[in-house]
């Protein structure tokens, strides 16, 4: 039991159960299958991006340009569909490639210029946002192809919930599960996954045993961008609208769910399961606020508080570990 409590992702899992029970006592509609599926669908975009951010934070980095990349890819694929093709496979390929390219630029600049990631990505965020406004002229596209918007409403199968009512299982959830499985494979079974943990825990030691910091950095930010690109296609298919939106709040949410799920904000620790639990915990908190008619701005307040509290815990734990190591050395 003590082992489970020490693992923060298990604490988050227990928190999910506890908060779900509390919200259910206030509103019995919360645990209806329709509501659970709506919660999952509404947070697939956040979950997909969180899987990319997980790797970046484990290595000790950060990417605050994810909102700008998300906006850039939505504008790109929107114009592509109107001008060239509405083939859904091609759109996903272009979205992923565009996101990966922007992420790779971040990675290369961080690796070559040795600029702190938060500073570098703040700069690229501003540049990307400016380019979006310039090329889009601030015009929204609301006449996306019917086949694409139909994809956003696609359900793989239907689940009976009684009284002849059927609830569809959205295709978007499959994309989140695929992103989670791919990220888990990278962390669990690949050399680069071991390098990510090593770099986040002790960069100097990792370099000495042969890990290439620059290559791993470029891969991580490219992967982050790729996940944002896929998320952009999923997001656009759901809302059926493209525009030069300001997604700055998305960055806050993505970082919040990753650190909430047990990923050390200072690097070196984190799991896919924990991040998934972080996404779901933040989702049910936000959904609970809506069901209890609490103003939406509390969602941002909660996200900010989560980052501050969890980051403080990480710093305290690391200082405690360092003191314990010093005692052993003495």
Tab-separated table of C-alpha atoms in Angstrom:
chain	number	residue	atom	x	y	z
A	1	UNK	CA	0.000	0.000	0.000
A	2	UNK	CA	2.803	2.446	0.860
A	3	UNK	CA	4.367	1.686	-2.535
A	4	UNK	CA	1.115	2.542	-4.320
A	5	UNK	CA	0.737	5.799	-2.411
A	6	UNK	CA	4.317	6.796	-3.260
A	7	UNK	CA	3.545	6.388	-6.963
A	8	UNK	CA	1.803	9.625	-7.832
A	9	UNK	CA	-0.029	8.150	-10.805
A	10	UNK	CA	-1.797	5.766	-8.443
A	11	UNK	CA	-2.683	8.694	-6.205
A	12	UNK	CA	-4.144	10.438	-9.257
A	13	UNK	CA	-6.110	7.292	-10.120
A	14	UNK	CA	-7.575	7.239	-6.610
A	15	UNK	CA	-8.324	10.959	-6.956
A	16	UNK	CA	-10.240	10.237	-10.176
A	17	UNK	CA	-12.394	7.710	-8.325
A	18	UNK	CA	-12.936	10.004	-5.334
A	19	UNK	CA	-13.814	13.127	-7.330
A	20	UNK	CA	-16.083	11.101	-9.615
A	21	UNK	CA	-17.963	9.867	-6.559
A	22	UNK	CA	-18.276	13.392	-5.145
A	23	UNK	CA	-19.571	14.821	-8.435
A	24	UNK	CA	-21.972	11.894	-8.826
A	25	UNK	CA	-23.475	12.606	-5.414
A	26	UNK	CA	-24.163	16.173	-6.591
A	27	UNK	CA	-25.356	15.212	-10.070
A	28	UNK	CA	-26.365	11.650	-10.950
A	29	UNK	CA	-25.990	12.381	-14.673
A	30	UNK	CA	-22.215	12.480	-14.300
A	31	UNK	CA	-21.642	8.712	-14.523
A	32	UNK	CA	-24.063	8.158	-17.386
A	33	UNK	CA	-22.279	6.436	-20.273
A	34	UNK	CA	-23.221	9.271	-22.622
A	35	UNK	CA	-21.491	11.798	-20.362
A	36	UNK	CA	-18.370	9.647	-19.894
A	37	UNK	CA	-17.973	9.239	-23.662
A	38	UNK	CA	-18.560	12.975	-24.183
A	39	UNK	CA	-15.818	13.701	-21.625
A	40	UNK	CA	-13.393	11.372	-23.404
A	41	UNK	CA	-14.192	12.801	-26.849
A	42	UNK	CA	-13.876	16.397	-25.656
A	43	UNK	CA	-10.414	15.696	-24.243
A	44	UNK	CA	-8.878	13.557	-26.990
A	45	UNK	CA	-7.084	16.583	-28.454
A	46	UNK	CA	-5.622	17.429	-25.046
A	47	UNK	CA	-4.671	13.783	-24.493
A	48	UNK	CA	-2.879	13.403	-27.830
A	49	UNK	CA	-0.784	16.528	-27.235
A	50	UNK	CA	-0.078	15.456	-23.658
A	51	UNK	CA	1.595	12.286	-24.944
A	52	UNK	CA	4.078	14.391	-26.871
A	53	UNK	CA	4.636	16.790	-23.982
A	54	UNK	CA	5.232	13.826	-21.658
A	55	UNK	CA	8.458	12.901	-23.459
A	56	UNK	CA	9.662	16.498	-23.562
A	57	UNK	CA	9.116	17.059	-19.834
A	58	UNK	CA	10.663	13.711	-18.836
A	59	UNK	CA	13.872	14.889	-20.503
A	60	UNK	CA	13.691	18.147	-18.578
A	61	UNK	CA	12.434	20.322	-21.422
A	62	UNK	CA	9.251	22.269	-22.088
A	63	UNK	CA	7.375	23.426	-25.186
A	64	UNK	CA	5.115	26.458	-24.864
A	65	UNK	CA	4.629	26.765	-28.635
A	66	UNK	CA	2.134	23.879	-28.862
A	67	UNK	CA	-0.852	26.233	-29.099
A	68	UNK	CA	0.737	28.130	-31.974
A	69	UNK	CA	1.616	24.904	-33.818
A	70	UNK	CA	-1.952	23.677	-33.292
A	71	UNK	CA	-3.319	26.876	-34.831
A	72	UNK	CA	-0.847	26.764	-37.735
A	73	UNK	CA	-1.750	23.208	-38.684
A	74	UNK	CA	-5.502	23.880	-38.505
A	75	UNK	CA	-5.130	26.846	-40.873
A	76	UNK	CA	-2.903	24.833	-43.224
A	77	UNK	CA	-5.174	21.800	-43.502
A	78	UNK	CA	-8.260	24.002	-43.808
A	79	UNK	CA	-6.837	25.794	-46.826
A	80	UNK	CA	-5.483	22.531	-48.244
A	81	UNK	CA	-8.931	20.928	-48.140
A	82	UNK	CA	-10.539	23.866	-49.931
A	83	UNK	CA	-7.801	24.092	-52.564
A	84	UNK	CA	-6.607	20.544	-53.193
A	85	UNK	CA	-8.183	17.507	-51.558
A	86	UNK	CA	-10.407	16.373	-48.702
A	87	UNK	CA	-8.876	12.877	-48.535
A	88	UNK	CA	-8.806	12.194	-44.793
A	89	UNK	CA	-5.657	10.028	-44.876
A	90	UNK	CA	-3.780	12.673	-46.843
A	91	UNK	CA	-4.965	15.376	-44.430
A	92	UNK	CA	-3.660	13.424	-41.446
A	93	UNK	CA	-0.315	12.888	-43.191
A	94	UNK	CA	0.017	16.587	-44.011
A	95	UNK	CA	-1.070	17.646	-40.529
A	96	UNK	CA	1.401	15.300	-38.856
A	97	UNK	CA	4.222	16.280	-41.219
A	98	UNK	CA	3.596	20.012	-40.767
A	99	UNK	CA	3.508	19.687	-36.989
A	100	UNK	CA	6.625	17.506	-36.952
A	101	UNK	CA	8.482	20.035	-39.127
A	102	UNK	CA	7.670	22.941	-36.810
A	103	UNK	CA	8.603	20.816	-33.812
A	104	UNK	CA	11.854	19.778	-35.467
A	105	UNK	CA	12.750	23.436	-35.980
A	106	UNK	CA	12.289	23.951	-32.236
A	107	UNK	CA	14.469	20.928	-31.511
A	108	UNK	CA	17.254	21.944	-33.878
A	109	UNK	CA	17.393	25.497	-32.508
A	110	UNK	CA	17.437	24.248	-28.905
A	111	UNK	CA	20.150	21.688	-29.698
A	112	UNK	CA	22.368	23.984	-31.760
A	113	UNK	CA	21.942	27.328	-30.001
A	114	UNK	CA	21.728	25.882	-26.457
A	115	UNK	CA	18.904	28.311	-25.664
A	116	UNK	CA	16.680	27.244	-22.737
A	117	UNK	CA	13.597	25.499	-24.206
A	118	UNK	CA	11.081	27.805	-22.534
A	119	UNK	CA	12.780	30.887	-24.022
A	120	UNK	CA	13.212	29.379	-27.480
A	121	UNK	CA	9.651	28.085	-27.744
A	122	UNK	CA	8.273	31.402	-26.499
A	123	UNK	CA	10.056	33.000	-29.438
A	124	UNK	CA	8.845	30.483	-32.007
A	125	UNK	CA	5.326	30.734	-30.566
A	126	UNK	CA	5.286	34.456	-31.280
A	127	UNK	CA	6.732	33.994	-34.774
A	128	UNK	CA	4.231	31.278	-35.695
A	129	UNK	CA	1.277	33.279	-34.377
A	130	UNK	CA	2.399	36.288	-36.397
A	131	UNK	CA	2.752	34.210	-39.566
A	132	UNK	CA	-0.716	32.720	-39.053
A	133	UNK	CA	-2.305	36.171	-38.817
A	134	UNK	CA	-0.370	37.367	-41.872
A	135	UNK	CA	-1.269	34.481	-44.165
A	136	UNK	CA	-4.836	33.910	-42.954
A	137	UNK	CA	-5.704	37.629	-42.707
A	138	UNK	CA	-7.704	36.657	-39.631
A	139	UNK	CA	-10.390	35.095	-41.841
A	140	UNK	CA	-12.275	32.039	-40.565
A	141	UNK	CA	-13.116	29.081	-42.815
A	142	UNK	CA	-16.495	27.566	-42.004
A	143	UNK	CA	-17.245	25.791	-45.289
A	144	UNK	CA	-15.038	22.742	-44.823
A	145	UNK	CA	-15.838	19.698	-46.995
A	146	UNK	CA	-18.838	17.687	-45.824
A	147	UNK	CA	-16.838	14.440	-45.866
A	148	UNK	CA	-14.357	15.892	-43.370
A	149	UNK	CA	-16.948	17.200	-40.931
A	150	UNK	CA	-18.770	13.851	-41.195
A	151	UNK	CA	-15.528	12.181	-40.117
A	152	UNK	CA	-15.649	14.329	-36.986
A	153	UNK	CA	-19.018	12.770	-36.141
A	154	UNK	CA	-17.998	9.224	-37.044
A	155	UNK	CA	-18.650	6.470	-34.495
A	156	UNK	CA	-17.048	3.032	-34.707
A	157	UNK	CA	-19.874	1.180	-32.992
A	158	UNK	CA	-22.888	1.823	-30.804
A	159	UNK	CA	-23.496	0.742	-27.220
A	160	UNK	CA	-27.036	0.132	-25.903
A	161	UNK	CA	-27.802	2.032	-22.685
A	162	UNK	CA	-31.434	1.025	-22.214
A	163	UNK	CA	-34.864	2.169	-23.418
A	164	UNK	CA	-33.752	1.661	-27.002
A	165	UNK	CA	-31.074	4.373	-26.721
A	166	UNK	CA	-27.696	3.730	-28.375
A	167	UNK	CA	-24.498	5.655	-27.583
A	168	UNK	CA	-21.828	5.888	-30.285
A	169	UNK	CA	-18.118	5.296	-29.628
A	170	UNK	CA	-16.294	8.221	-31.338
A	171	UNK	CA	-13.341	7.550	-33.625
A	172	UNK	CA	-11.404	10.358	-31.898
A	173	UNK	CA	-10.906	8.192	-28.802
A	174	UNK	CA	-9.058	5.642	-30.958
A	175	UNK	CA	-6.548	8.318	-31.993
A	176	UNK	CA	-5.867	9.115	-28.339
A	177	UNK	CA	-5.400	5.423	-27.510
A	178	UNK	CA	-3.061	5.024	-30.502
A	179	UNK	CA	-0.976	8.019	-29.393
A	180	UNK	CA	-0.775	6.603	-25.862
A	181	UNK	CA	0.292	3.142	-27.057
A	182	UNK	CA	2.928	4.561	-29.419
A	183	UNK	CA	4.360	6.750	-26.651
A	184	UNK	CA	4.382	3.794	-24.237
A	185	UNK	CA	6.303	1.679	-26.777
A	186	UNK	CA	8.897	4.432	-27.252
A	187	UNK	CA	9.463	4.815	-23.507
A	188	UNK	CA	9.336	1.116	-22.648
A	189	UNK	CA	11.042	-0.703	-25.482
A	190	UNK	CA	13.404	1.635	-27.336
A	191	UNK	CA	16.918	2.876	-26.753
A	192	UNK	CA	15.772	6.451	-27.219
A	193	UNK	CA	13.184	5.908	-24.480
A	194	UNK	CA	15.905	4.898	-22.033
A	195	UNK	CA	17.901	7.896	-23.190
A	196	UNK	CA	14.984	10.227	-22.425
A	197	UNK	CA	14.834	9.047	-18.812
A	198	UNK	CA	18.626	9.141	-18.503
A	199	UNK	CA	18.865	12.685	-19.847
A	200	UNK	CA	16.102	13.868	-17.556
A	201	UNK	CA	17.646	12.257	-14.491
A	202	UNK	CA	21.318	13.119	-14.984
A	203	UNK	CA	22.281	14.676	-18.346
A	204	UNK	CA	26.039	14.589	-17.763
A	205	UNK	CA	26.053	10.899	-16.865
A	206	UNK	CA	23.797	10.110	-19.822
A	207	UNK	CA	26.191	11.818	-22.228
A	208	UNK	CA	29.168	9.990	-20.699
A	209	UNK	CA	27.594	6.585	-21.301
A	210	UNK	CA	26.947	7.417	-24.945
A	211	UNK	CA	23.547	9.076	-25.355
A	212	UNK	CA	23.479	11.887	-27.922
A	213	UNK	CA	21.655	14.774	-26.273
A	214	UNK	CA	21.169	16.797	-29.453
A	215	UNK	CA	19.666	13.925	-31.455
A	216	UNK	CA	17.291	13.004	-28.651
A	217	UNK	CA	16.261	16.657	-28.288
A	218	UNK	CA	15.492	16.985	-31.998
A	219	UNK	CA	13.521	13.726	-31.956
A	220	UNK	CA	11.485	14.758	-28.901
A	221	UNK	CA	10.406	18.128	-30.248
A	222	UNK	CA	9.670	16.596	-33.663
A	223	UNK	CA	7.502	13.979	-31.944
A	224	UNK	CA	5.828	16.710	-29.909
A	225	UNK	CA	5.039	18.591	-33.110
A	226	UNK	CA	3.800	15.419	-34.800
A	227	UNK	CA	1.347	14.782	-31.976
A	228	UNK	CA	0.143	18.395	-32.137
A	229	UNK	CA	-0.336	18.018	-35.898
A	230	UNK	CA	-2.507	14.935	-35.451
A	231	UNK	CA	-4.410	16.670	-32.658
A	232	UNK	CA	-5.039	19.638	-34.973
A	233	UNK	CA	-6.722	17.416	-37.561
A	234	UNK	CA	-8.859	15.744	-34.892
A	235	UNK	CA	-9.772	19.135	-33.403
A	236	UNK	CA	-10.735	20.610	-36.770
A	237	UNK	CA	-12.884	17.595	-37.622
A	238	UNK	CA	-14.795	18.017	-34.353
A	239	UNK	CA	-15.524	21.752	-34.524
A	240	UNK	CA	-15.778	22.026	-38.328
A	241	UNK	CA	-14.163	25.462	-38.325
A	242	UNK	CA	-10.709	26.877	-39.095
A	243	UNK	CA	-9.342	30.235	-37.988
A	244	UNK	CA	-6.376	32.073	-36.518
A	245	UNK	CA	-7.364	31.126	-32.979
A	246	UNK	CA	-5.235	31.942	-29.961
A	247	UNK	CA	-4.614	28.549	-28.361
A	248	UNK	CA	-2.343	29.874	-25.603
A	249	UNK	CA	-4.605	28.311	-22.975
A	250	UNK	CA	-4.060	24.886	-24.538
A	251	UNK	CA	-0.386	24.965	-23.571
A	252	UNK	CA	-1.311	25.503	-19.921
A	253	UNK	CA	-3.752	22.587	-19.987
A	254	UNK	CA	-1.269	20.227	-21.654
A	255	UNK	CA	1.511	20.936	-19.159
A	256	UNK	CA	-0.938	20.729	-16.256
A	257	UNK	CA	-2.238	17.251	-17.088
A	258	UNK	CA	1.272	15.889	-17.659
A	259	UNK	CA	2.644	17.063	-14.312
A	260	UNK	CA	-0.628	16.177	-12.583
A	261	UNK	CA	-0.149	12.612	-13.826
A	262	UNK	CA	3.106	12.196	-11.935
A	263	UNK	CA	5.674	13.471	-14.435
A	264	UNK	CA	8.428	15.343	-12.618
A	265	UNK	CA	8.472	18.904	-13.957
A	266	UNK	CA	12.251	18.871	-13.444
A	267	UNK	CA	12.638	15.741	-15.574
A	268	UNK	CA	13.624	12.116	-15.099
A	269	UNK	CA	10.247	10.564	-14.223
A	270	UNK	CA	6.866	10.081	-15.855
A	271	UNK	CA	4.566	7.433	-17.335
A	272	UNK	CA	1.937	7.146	-20.037
A	273	UNK	CA	-0.581	5.735	-17.551
A	274	UNK	CA	-0.028	8.649	-15.193
A	275	UNK	CA	-0.471	11.179	-17.991
A	276	UNK	CA	-3.679	9.474	-19.139
A	277	UNK	CA	-4.955	9.648	-15.558
A	278	UNK	CA	-3.942	13.325	-15.437
A	279	UNK	CA	-5.966	14.011	-18.583
A	280	UNK	CA	-8.987	12.213	-17.192
A	281	UNK	CA	-8.730	13.889	-13.784
A	282	UNK	CA	-8.573	17.367	-15.321
A	283	UNK	CA	-11.432	16.401	-17.644
A	284	UNK	CA	-13.772	15.283	-14.872
A	285	UNK	CA	-12.905	18.358	-12.800
A	286	UNK	CA	-13.805	20.629	-15.720
A	287	UNK	CA	-16.930	18.605	-16.493
A	288	UNK	CA	-17.920	18.659	-12.843
A	289	UNK	CA	-17.556	22.439	-12.764
A	290	UNK	CA	-19.927	22.665	-15.726
A	291	UNK	CA	-22.475	20.277	-14.203
A	292	UNK	CA	-22.396	22.259	-10.958
A	293	UNK	CA	-22.841	25.541	-12.918
A	294	UNK	CA	-19.479	26.945	-11.795
A	295	UNK	CA	-18.040	29.625	-14.175
A	296	UNK	CA	-15.686	28.332	-16.892
A	297	UNK	CA	-12.812	30.628	-15.883
A	298	UNK	CA	-12.267	28.364	-12.874
A	299	UNK	CA	-10.907	25.764	-15.307
A	300	UNK	CA	-7.876	27.954	-16.019
A	301	UNK	CA	-7.487	28.787	-12.343
A	302	UNK	CA	-7.489	25.087	-11.469
A	303	UNK	CA	-4.940	24.307	-14.212
A	304	UNK	CA	-2.595	27.039	-12.985
A	305	UNK	CA	-2.904	25.923	-9.384
A	306	UNK	CA	-2.143	22.324	-10.380
A	307	UNK	CA	1.107	23.334	-12.085
A	308	UNK	CA	2.271	25.442	-9.115
A	309	UNK	CA	1.380	22.836	-6.483
A	310	UNK	CA	2.814	19.840	-8.345
A	311	UNK	CA	5.978	21.717	-9.333
A	312	UNK	CA	6.471	22.704	-5.689
A	313	UNK	CA	6.108	19.077	-4.622
A	314	UNK	CA	8.688	18.012	-7.226
A	315	UNK	CA	11.200	20.597	-5.994
A	316	UNK	CA	10.669	19.602	-2.353
A	317	UNK	CA	11.038	15.898	-3.172
A	318	UNK	CA	14.221	16.478	-5.166
A	319	UNK	CA	15.767	18.556	-2.369
A	320	UNK	CA	14.836	15.834	0.134
A	321	UNK	CA	16.472	13.189	-2.077
A	322	UNK	CA	19.628	15.285	-2.382
A	323	UNK	CA	19.809	15.676	1.400
A	324	UNK	CA	19.439	11.907	1.837
A	325	UNK	CA	22.240	11.289	-0.663
A	326	UNK	CA	24.477	13.779	1.126
A	327	UNK	CA	23.867	11.949	4.415
A	328	UNK	CA	24.909	8.677	2.783
A	329	UNK	CA	28.080	10.269	1.391
A	330	UNK	CA	28.983	11.582	4.829
